[in-house]
Amino acid sequence: MPTDPQAQPLGRPNRRAFDTGLLAPVSSGRDEALADAEVLAGLVAAEVALVRAWAEVGVAPREAANAVSAALGWRGAGRGCADVDDWLAAVVEEAPQGGNPVMGLVPRLRAEVSPDTRHWVHRGATSQDVLDSALMLVAHRAGRETLECARRTEAALAQLAREERDRIAVARTLTQHAVPTTFGLRIAGWVRAVRRASERLADAIAALPAQLAGAGGTLAGYVAVAGAELGSAERAEQAAAELPAAFAAELGLAAPDGPWHTLRWPVTELGDALVQLVDALGVIAAEVATLSRTEIGEVAEGRGGGSSAMPQKQNPVHAVLIRSAAIRAPHLGATLHAAAALAVDERPDGAWHAEWPALRELLRLALGASSHAADLVSGLHVDAEAVQRNVELTRGLIVAERLSLVLGPVIGAERVREIVSRVRGGASLRDALAAEPGLAHALAASGGPTIDALADPARYTGLAQQLVDAALAGEPAGDPDAAAPGGAAPDGAAPDAGEPTGPTAPRQEHR
């Protein structure tokens, strides 16, 4: 093989971007909050937050904390530090030497601050304190963006369920026509699934803790630092005990209830909530993909994608991309659990490292899928004619279950089977019932329905409408700001999309 004179030496990172979304269309353009630069900004924020926490508990001078904050681009709780992108390539190159990106970052940060404040940077900390806290900060922001998209999806679904509440549709079981339902009830099920997943995700986001426990999880290093500065063992222990909560407050995260270096429930619980949301969105996407098939045609995306070879096609692109995320997300969640189960000693040897890319990719998929879901649902068109055509496709046999329940005691199961057989042979159900000798009289004598009522799918939807109403009575799912400590909204967060007020314009139907 010829030697490439431009090739870089082994082990040095290629300066070209490795992943710009070319092969990840579900998240491309929607995952900026999870970029490497944002993780780096979170790492720097964690380091600055520690200095500020030292000042908060009375150990570091407030002036030193302010100087470090200004020098390293501190922007406040819940945000990464500014103007750190230029360091990224060097930090990436140095990360393999220490097994994580923090070890190469710390000297760079110390070089950026004044000599008289330099010793406060990373003072008493271990790399896992910084990296875990930074990942929780990044996850908090990305999770809130995901939650906002999920809430928009829920609100749009609720509106559609309300509009389609009474539309009779085919319920399918094991791919086959089963009984009548309403289109609204199908959508109301989607509403409930997205709402429940959103509530669980909101809880997981609110619980994301900072990590601050020192090298072996004892906070001994922090006690030593406080002792050296305060000159009192009792005051040092008190300051060190207060430090994790102060650190968490600076970052806008939950205060940890103890070290979690090898107790990875914050990660697995977040991962489980993300998977549950992607599962719920995956069901919607699968239903839309099926119902938009040419031969079914009951729904269509507002802006379907085209084909490079077949100009007649309108592909359900949002649904396809969401399904791609739903296929992958559970396996990433399983990776988080596997890593948690192998988190041994007081610092995991490899399990911790395996967790980082899996968590970020799961956050990326959930953010992309929820964003596409909001777009999909807000533009989803229901073709009323196609829905009705499919209801009529079996010439009335969609109410065959009702025939067995109502007619069986009147004329016997054998005659019911004969009626069904005639309909399968091409007759309409109404005609087959009308041709049955003495049936109308027998129904009347028993106080049963008329033949027309018996054959009407609209008379056999059970509690469908009430179930829709019950599902909608629970919306909206709540204020996404509740997921943030102190109620602070993330950058660019929109208000919660709650229940529409006043009359709503009818949705355009796809014909």
Coordinates of C-alpha atoms in Angstrom, one line a residue:
M1 CA 0.0 0.0 0.0
P2 CA 1.5 3.4 -0.9
T3 CA 2.3 5.7 2.0
D4 CA 0.2 8.8 2.2
P5 CA 2.5 11.7 2.9
Q6 CA -0.4 13.6 4.4
A7 CA -1.4 10.9 6.8
Q8 CA -1.1 11.7 10.5
P9 CA 1.0 9.6 12.9
L10 CA -0.8 6.8 14.6
G11 CA -2.7 7.9 17.7
R12 CA -3.1 11.6 16.7
P13 CA -6.7 12.6 16.0
N14 CA -7.8 13.5 12.5
R15 CA -8.7 17.2 12.6
R16 CA -11.7 16.5 10.3
A17 CA -15.0 16.2 12.1
F18 CA -15.7 12.5 12.7
D19 CA -19.5 12.7 12.9
T20 CA -21.4 15.6 11.5
G21 CA -24.7 13.6 11.2
L22 CA -24.2 12.2 7.7
L23 CA -25.3 8.8 8.8
A24 CA -27.6 9.9 11.6
P25 CA -30.4 11.8 10.0
V26 CA -32.8 11.2 12.9
S27 CA -30.6 13.5 15.0
S28 CA -28.8 15.6 12.4
G29 CA -29.4 19.3 13.0
R30 CA -31.2 18.6 16.3
D31 CA -28.4 17.4 18.6
E32 CA -26.2 20.5 19.1
A33 CA -26.7 20.2 22.9
L34 CA -24.7 16.9 22.8
A35 CA -21.8 18.0 20.7
D36 CA -18.2 17.3 21.9
A37 CA -17.8 21.1 22.4
E38 CA -20.8 21.1 24.7
V39 CA -19.4 18.3 26.8
L40 CA -16.1 20.2 27.0
A41 CA -18.0 23.3 28.1
G42 CA -19.7 21.2 30.8
L43 CA -16.3 19.9 32.0
V44 CA -15.0 23.5 32.3
A45 CA -18.2 24.5 34.1
A46 CA -17.8 21.7 36.6
E47 CA -14.3 22.9 37.4
V48 CA -15.4 26.5 37.8
A49 CA -18.4 25.4 39.9
L50 CA -16.1 23.6 42.3
V51 CA -14.1 26.8 42.9
R52 CA -17.3 28.7 43.4
A53 CA -18.5 26.0 45.8
W54 CA -15.3 26.3 47.8
A55 CA -16.1 30.0 48.1
E56 CA -19.7 29.4 49.0
V57 CA -18.7 27.2 52.0
G58 CA -16.2 29.8 53.2
V59 CA -13.0 28.1 52.2
A60 CA -11.9 29.9 49.1
P61 CA -11.8 33.7 48.8
R62 CA -14.8 35.0 46.9
E63 CA -12.5 37.1 44.8
A64 CA -10.6 34.0 43.7
A65 CA -13.9 32.4 42.6
N66 CA -15.0 35.4 40.7
A67 CA -11.6 35.7 39.0
V68 CA -11.6 32.0 37.9
S69 CA -15.2 32.4 36.7
A70 CA -14.4 35.4 34.6
A71 CA -11.2 33.8 33.1
L72 CA -13.0 30.5 32.2
G73 CA -16.2 31.8 30.7
W74 CA -18.7 31.0 33.5
R75 CA -22.3 31.6 32.4
G76 CA -24.2 30.5 35.4
A77 CA -26.1 27.5 36.7
G78 CA -27.3 25.0 34.1
R79 CA -24.9 26.2 31.4
G80 CA -21.5 25.2 30.1
C81 CA -18.7 27.7 30.0
A82 CA -18.2 29.9 26.9
D83 CA -15.3 30.2 24.5
V84 CA -13.7 26.8 25.0
D85 CA -14.2 25.3 21.5
D86 CA -10.6 26.1 20.5
W87 CA -9.3 23.7 23.2
L88 CA -11.3 20.8 22.0
A89 CA -8.7 19.3 19.6
A90 CA -5.9 19.3 22.2
V91 CA -8.1 17.9 24.9
V92 CA -9.2 15.1 22.6
E93 CA -5.6 14.3 21.7
E94 CA -4.5 14.2 25.3
A95 CA -7.5 12.2 26.6
P96 CA -6.1 8.7 25.8
Q97 CA -3.0 9.3 27.9
G98 CA -5.1 9.5 31.1
G99 CA -8.1 7.5 30.1
N100 CA -10.4 10.4 30.3
P101 CA -10.6 14.0 29.1
V102 CA -10.2 15.7 32.5
M103 CA -6.6 15.0 33.1
G104 CA -5.4 16.8 30.1
L105 CA -7.9 19.6 30.6
V106 CA -6.8 20.7 34.1
P107 CA -3.3 22.0 33.2
R108 CA -4.9 24.0 30.4
L109 CA -7.4 25.6 32.8
R110 CA -4.7 26.4 35.3
A111 CA -2.7 28.1 32.6
E112 CA -5.7 30.3 31.8
V113 CA -6.2 31.8 35.3
S114 CA -4.0 34.1 37.3
P115 CA -1.1 32.6 39.3
D116 CA -2.7 33.5 42.6
T117 CA -5.9 31.6 41.8
R118 CA -4.4 28.7 40.0
H119 CA -4.2 26.3 42.9
W120 CA -8.0 26.5 43.4
V121 CA -8.6 24.8 40.0
H122 CA -9.5 21.1 40.5
R123 CA -8.5 21.4 44.1
G124 CA -9.3 18.2 46.0
A125 CA -11.2 16.8 43.0
T126 CA -10.9 13.5 41.1
S127 CA -11.5 13.2 37.4
Q128 CA -14.8 11.2 37.9
D129 CA -16.2 14.0 40.0
V130 CA -15.7 16.4 37.1
L131 CA -16.7 14.1 34.3
D132 CA -19.8 12.7 35.9
S133 CA -21.0 16.2 36.9
A134 CA -20.4 17.5 33.4
L135 CA -22.3 14.6 31.8
M136 CA -25.2 15.2 34.1
L137 CA -25.2 18.9 33.2
V138 CA -25.2 18.0 29.5
A139 CA -27.9 15.4 30.0
H140 CA -30.0 17.9 31.9
R141 CA -30.0 20.3 29.1
A142 CA -30.6 17.7 26.4
G143 CA -33.2 16.0 28.5
R144 CA -35.1 19.2 28.9
E145 CA -35.0 19.8 25.1
T146 CA -36.3 16.3 24.6
L147 CA -39.0 16.8 27.1
E148 CA -40.1 20.0 25.4
C149 CA -40.5 18.2 22.1
A150 CA -42.4 15.4 23.8
R151 CA -44.8 17.9 25.4
R152 CA -45.4 19.5 22.0
T153 CA -46.0 16.0 20.6
E154 CA -48.5 15.3 23.3
A155 CA -50.4 18.5 22.8
A156 CA -50.7 18.0 19.1
L157 CA -51.8 14.4 19.6
A158 CA -54.4 15.5 22.1
Q159 CA -55.9 18.0 19.6
L160 CA -56.0 15.3 16.9
A161 CA -57.6 12.8 19.3
R162 CA -60.3 15.3 20.2
E163 CA -61.0 16.0 16.5
E164 CA -61.1 12.3 15.6
R165 CA -63.0 11.2 18.8
D166 CA -66.0 9.9 16.9
R167 CA -64.6 8.7 13.6
I168 CA -65.2 5.0 13.2
A169 CA -62.2 3.1 12.2
V170 CA -60.9 -0.5 12.0
A171 CA -59.2 -2.0 15.0
R172 CA -56.6 -4.5 13.9
T173 CA -55.3 -7.4 15.9
L174 CA -52.4 -9.6 14.7
T175 CA -52.5 -7.5 11.5
Q176 CA -56.1 -8.4 10.7
H177 CA -59.4 -6.4 10.9
A178 CA -60.9 -7.2 14.2
V179 CA -63.7 -4.9 15.6
P180 CA -64.7 -1.3 15.2
T181 CA -62.9 1.4 17.2
T182 CA -62.6 5.1 16.8
F183 CA -59.6 6.8 15.3
G184 CA -59.6 9.1 18.3
L185 CA -59.1 6.2 20.7
R186 CA -56.1 5.0 18.8
I187 CA -54.6 8.4 19.1
A188 CA -55.6 8.8 22.7
G189 CA -53.5 5.7 23.4
W190 CA -50.5 7.5 21.9
V191 CA -51.3 10.5 24.1
R192 CA -51.3 8.4 27.2
A193 CA -48.0 6.7 26.3
V194 CA -46.2 9.9 25.5
R195 CA -47.5 11.6 28.6
R196 CA -46.4 8.8 30.9
A197 CA -43.0 8.6 29.4
S198 CA -42.7 12.4 29.6
E199 CA -43.6 12.4 33.3
R200 CA -41.0 9.7 34.0
L201 CA -38.4 11.6 32.0
A202 CA -39.2 14.8 33.9
D203 CA -38.6 13.0 37.2
A204 CA -35.3 11.5 36.0
I205 CA -34.1 14.9 34.9
A206 CA -35.0 16.6 38.1
A207 CA -33.1 13.9 40.0
L208 CA -29.8 14.2 38.1
P209 CA -27.2 14.8 40.7
A210 CA -23.8 16.3 40.8
Q211 CA -20.9 14.0 41.7
L212 CA -18.4 15.2 44.4
A213 CA -16.8 12.6 46.6
G214 CA -13.1 12.6 45.9
A215 CA -10.7 9.9 44.9
G216 CA -12.1 7.0 46.9
G217 CA -15.6 8.3 47.6
T218 CA -14.7 9.5 51.2
L219 CA -14.3 13.3 50.5
A220 CA -10.9 13.0 52.3
G221 CA -9.2 15.3 49.8
Y222 CA -11.9 18.0 50.3
V223 CA -11.6 17.7 54.1
A224 CA -7.8 18.1 53.8
V225 CA -8.2 21.2 51.6
A226 CA -10.6 22.8 54.0
G227 CA -8.4 21.9 56.9
A228 CA -5.4 23.5 55.3
E229 CA -7.3 26.7 54.7
L230 CA -9.4 27.0 57.8
G231 CA -7.0 25.5 60.4
S232 CA -9.8 23.7 62.3
A233 CA -10.6 20.0 61.9
E234 CA -14.2 20.5 63.0
R235 CA -14.8 23.5 60.6
A236 CA -13.0 21.6 57.8
E237 CA -15.3 18.6 58.1
Q238 CA -18.4 20.8 58.2
A239 CA -17.2 22.7 55.1
A240 CA -16.5 19.4 53.2
A241 CA -19.9 18.1 54.2
E242 CA -21.6 21.2 52.8
L243 CA -19.5 21.2 49.6
P244 CA -21.4 18.7 47.4
A245 CA -24.7 20.5 47.8
A246 CA -23.0 23.9 47.1
F247 CA -21.3 22.4 44.0
A248 CA -24.6 21.0 42.8
A249 CA -26.4 24.3 43.3
E250 CA -23.7 26.1 41.2
L251 CA -24.4 23.6 38.3
G252 CA -28.2 23.6 38.7
L253 CA -28.2 19.9 39.5
A254 CA -29.7 17.9 42.4
A255 CA -27.5 17.6 45.5
P256 CA -26.2 14.0 45.7
D257 CA -27.3 11.9 48.6
G258 CA -23.8 10.3 48.7
P259 CA -21.0 9.2 46.4
W260 CA -22.3 7.4 43.2
H261 CA -18.9 6.6 41.6
T262 CA -20.0 2.9 41.3
L263 CA -23.7 3.3 42.1
R264 CA -24.9 4.3 38.6
W265 CA -28.7 4.7 39.2
P266 CA -28.7 8.3 38.0
V267 CA -27.5 7.1 34.6
T268 CA -29.6 3.9 34.4
E269 CA -32.8 5.7 35.5
L270 CA -32.3 8.4 33.0
G271 CA -31.5 5.8 30.3
D272 CA -34.7 3.9 31.2
A273 CA -36.8 7.0 30.9
L274 CA -35.3 7.9 27.6
V275 CA -35.9 4.4 26.2
Q276 CA -39.5 4.5 27.4
L277 CA -40.1 7.7 25.6
V278 CA -38.5 6.5 22.4
D279 CA -40.6 3.3 22.7
A280 CA -43.7 5.4 22.8
L281 CA -42.7 7.4 19.8
G282 CA -41.6 4.3 18.0
V283 CA -45.2 2.9 18.3
I284 CA -46.6 6.1 16.8
A285 CA -44.1 6.0 14.0
A286 CA -44.8 2.3 13.2
E287 CA -48.5 3.0 13.1
V288 CA -48.1 6.0 10.9
A289 CA -45.8 4.0 8.5
T290 CA -48.4 1.2 8.3
L291 CA -51.4 3.4 8.0
S292 CA -49.8 5.5 5.3
R293 CA -49.1 2.5 3.0
T294 CA -50.7 3.1 -0.4
E295 CA -53.2 0.2 0.0
I296 CA -54.4 1.5 3.4
G297 CA -53.9 5.3 3.0
E298 CA -55.6 6.4 6.3
V299 CA -52.9 8.9 7.2
A300 CA -50.2 10.9 5.6
E301 CA -47.4 13.1 6.9
G302 CA -47.8 16.7 6.1
R303 CA -44.5 16.9 4.2
G304 CA -43.5 13.5 3.1
G305 CA -40.2 12.7 1.6
G306 CA -39.7 12.0 -2.1
S307 CA -37.8 9.3 -3.9
S308 CA -34.7 9.6 -6.1
A309 CA -36.2 7.1 -8.6
M310 CA -40.0 7.1 -8.1
P311 CA -41.5 10.6 -8.4
Q312 CA -45.0 9.4 -7.3
K313 CA -43.9 8.5 -3.8
Q314 CA -44.5 10.5 -0.6
N315 CA -42.4 8.6 1.9
P316 CA -43.2 8.9 5.7
V317 CA -39.8 10.2 6.5
H318 CA -40.4 11.4 10.0
A319 CA -41.9 8.0 10.9
V320 CA -39.0 6.1 9.3
L321 CA -36.4 8.1 11.2
I322 CA -38.2 7.7 14.5
R323 CA -38.4 4.0 13.9
S324 CA -34.6 3.9 13.4
A325 CA -34.1 5.4 16.8
A326 CA -36.6 3.1 18.4
I327 CA -34.7 0.1 17.1
R328 CA -31.4 1.3 18.6
A329 CA -32.4 2.9 21.8
P330 CA -33.2 -0.2 23.9
H331 CA -29.8 -1.7 23.2
L332 CA -28.1 1.5 24.4
G333 CA -30.1 1.4 27.5
A334 CA -29.0 -2.2 28.0
T335 CA -25.4 -1.1 27.6
L336 CA -25.9 1.4 30.5
H337 CA -27.2 -1.4 32.7
A338 CA -24.4 -3.7 31.8
A339 CA -21.9 -1.0 32.7
A340 CA -23.7 -0.3 35.9
A341 CA -23.6 -4.0 36.8
L342 CA -19.8 -4.1 36.3
A343 CA -19.0 -0.9 38.2
V344 CA -16.7 -2.4 40.8
D345 CA -14.4 -1.2 43.5
E346 CA -14.5 2.6 44.1
R347 CA -13.9 3.5 40.4
P348 CA -15.0 1.2 37.5
D349 CA -12.3 -0.1 35.3
G350 CA -13.8 0.2 31.8
A351 CA -17.5 0.1 32.7
W352 CA -17.5 3.8 33.5
H353 CA -15.8 4.5 30.2
A354 CA -18.3 2.4 28.2
E355 CA -21.1 4.4 29.7
W356 CA -20.1 7.8 28.2
P357 CA -20.7 7.2 24.5
A358 CA -23.8 5.0 25.2
L359 CA -25.5 7.7 27.3
R360 CA -24.7 10.4 24.8
E361 CA -26.0 8.4 21.9
L362 CA -29.2 7.5 23.7
L363 CA -29.7 11.2 24.6
R364 CA -29.0 12.0 20.9
L365 CA -31.6 9.5 19.6
A366 CA -34.2 10.6 22.1
L367 CA -33.8 14.2 21.3
G368 CA -33.9 13.5 17.5
A369 CA -36.8 11.2 17.7
S370 CA -38.9 13.5 19.9
S371 CA -38.1 16.5 17.6
H372 CA -39.2 14.5 14.6
A373 CA -42.3 13.3 16.4
A374 CA -43.4 16.8 17.2
D375 CA -43.0 17.7 13.5
L376 CA -44.8 14.5 12.4
V377 CA -47.8 14.8 14.6
S378 CA -48.3 18.5 14.0
G379 CA -48.7 17.9 10.3
L380 CA -50.4 14.5 10.3
H381 CA -53.4 14.3 7.9
V382 CA -56.2 11.8 8.4
D383 CA -58.0 10.7 5.2
A384 CA -61.6 10.3 6.3
E385 CA -62.6 8.5 3.0
A386 CA -59.9 6.0 3.3
V387 CA -60.8 5.3 7.0
Q388 CA -64.4 4.7 6.0
R389 CA -63.4 2.6 3.0
N390 CA -61.4 0.3 5.2
V391 CA -64.2 0.0 7.7
E392 CA -66.5 -1.2 4.8
L393 CA -63.8 -3.5 3.3
T394 CA -65.2 -6.7 4.9
R395 CA -68.8 -5.9 4.0
G396 CA -69.8 -5.7 7.6
L397 CA -67.8 -8.6 9.2
I398 CA -66.0 -6.0 11.3
V399 CA -69.0 -6.6 13.7
A400 CA -68.8 -10.4 13.6
E401 CA -67.9 -10.5 17.3
R402 CA -71.2 -8.7 18.0
L403 CA -73.1 -11.2 15.8
S404 CA -71.8 -14.1 18.0
L405 CA -72.7 -12.3 21.2
V406 CA -76.1 -11.0 20.2
L407 CA -77.4 -13.6 17.7
G408 CA -75.8 -16.8 19.2
P409 CA -78.4 -17.0 22.1
V410 CA -81.2 -16.2 19.6
I411 CA -80.6 -18.3 16.6
G412 CA -77.6 -20.5 17.6
A413 CA -73.9 -20.5 16.8
E414 CA -74.3 -22.6 13.7
R415 CA -76.7 -20.2 12.0
V416 CA -74.4 -17.3 12.9
R417 CA -71.5 -19.1 11.2
E418 CA -73.7 -19.6 8.1
I419 CA -74.4 -15.8 8.0
V420 CA -70.7 -15.0 8.3
S421 CA -69.9 -17.5 5.5
R422 CA -72.4 -15.9 3.2
V423 CA -70.8 -12.5 3.8
R424 CA -67.4 -13.9 3.1
G425 CA -68.9 -15.2 -0.2
G426 CA -69.7 -11.7 -1.3
A427 CA -73.0 -10.7 0.3
S428 CA -73.2 -7.6 2.5
L429 CA -73.9 -8.2 6.2
R430 CA -77.2 -6.3 6.1
D431 CA -78.4 -8.4 3.2
A432 CA -77.4 -11.6 4.8
L433 CA -79.1 -10.7 8.0
A434 CA -82.3 -9.5 6.2
A435 CA -82.4 -12.8 4.3
E436 CA -82.3 -14.9 7.5
P437 CA -85.9 -16.2 8.1
G438 CA -87.5 -14.8 11.2
L439 CA -84.4 -13.0 12.4
A440 CA -86.0 -9.6 12.6
H441 CA -89.0 -10.9 14.5
A442 CA -86.7 -12.9 16.9
L443 CA -84.6 -9.9 17.6
A444 CA -87.6 -7.7 18.3
A445 CA -89.2 -10.4 20.5
S446 CA -86.0 -10.6 22.6
G447 CA -85.6 -6.9 22.9
G448 CA -82.5 -6.9 20.7
P449 CA -81.3 -4.4 18.2
T450 CA -82.8 -4.0 14.7
I451 CA -80.9 -5.5 11.8
D452 CA -79.6 -2.1 10.7
A453 CA -78.4 -1.3 14.2
L454 CA -76.8 -4.8 14.5
A455 CA -74.8 -4.3 11.3
D456 CA -73.7 -0.7 12.0
P457 CA -70.1 -0.5 13.2
A458 CA -70.8 2.8 14.9
R459 CA -73.1 0.9 17.3
Y460 CA -70.3 -1.4 18.5
T461 CA -67.5 0.9 19.8
G462 CA -68.1 0.2 23.4
L463 CA -66.7 2.9 25.6
A464 CA -64.3 4.3 23.0
Q465 CA -65.5 7.9 23.2
Q466 CA -65.4 7.9 27.0
L467 CA -61.9 6.5 27.0
V468 CA -60.8 9.3 24.7
D469 CA -62.4 11.9 27.0
A470 CA -60.7 10.3 30.0
A471 CA -57.3 10.4 28.3
L472 CA -57.7 14.0 27.3
A473 CA -58.8 15.0 30.8
G474 CA -55.3 14.3 31.9
E475 CA -53.6 16.7 29.5
P476 CA -51.4 18.6 29.5
A477 CA -48.7 16.6 31.2
G478 CA -47.4 19.6 33.1
D479 CA -44.9 22.3 33.0
P480 CA -41.4 21.2 31.8
D481 CA -39.9 23.9 33.9
A482 CA -40.7 21.7 36.9
A483 CA -37.9 19.4 35.9
A484 CA -35.3 22.1 36.6
P485 CA -34.1 22.9 40.1
G486 CA -35.3 26.4 41.0
G487 CA -37.6 26.4 37.9
A488 CA -35.0 27.9 35.6
A489 CA -35.7 27.4 31.9
P490 CA -32.9 26.3 29.6
D491 CA -31.6 28.5 26.8
G492 CA -34.3 28.9 24.2
A493 CA -36.9 26.8 26.0
A494 CA -40.4 27.5 24.9
P495 CA -43.4 27.7 27.3
D496 CA -45.2 24.4 27.8
A497 CA -47.7 23.5 25.1
G498 CA -50.8 23.0 27.2
E499 CA -54.4 22.4 26.3
P500 CA -55.5 24.7 23.5
T501 CA -57.9 27.4 24.7
G502 CA -60.9 28.5 22.6
P503 CA -62.0 27.0 19.4
T504 CA -59.5 25.3 17.2
A505 CA -59.4 25.3 13.5
P506 CA -60.2 22.0 11.9
R507 CA -57.3 20.0 10.6
Q508 CA -56.9 19.6 6.9
E509 CA -57.7 16.1 5.7
H510 CA -55.5 14.4 3.1
R511 CA -57.6 13.3 0.2

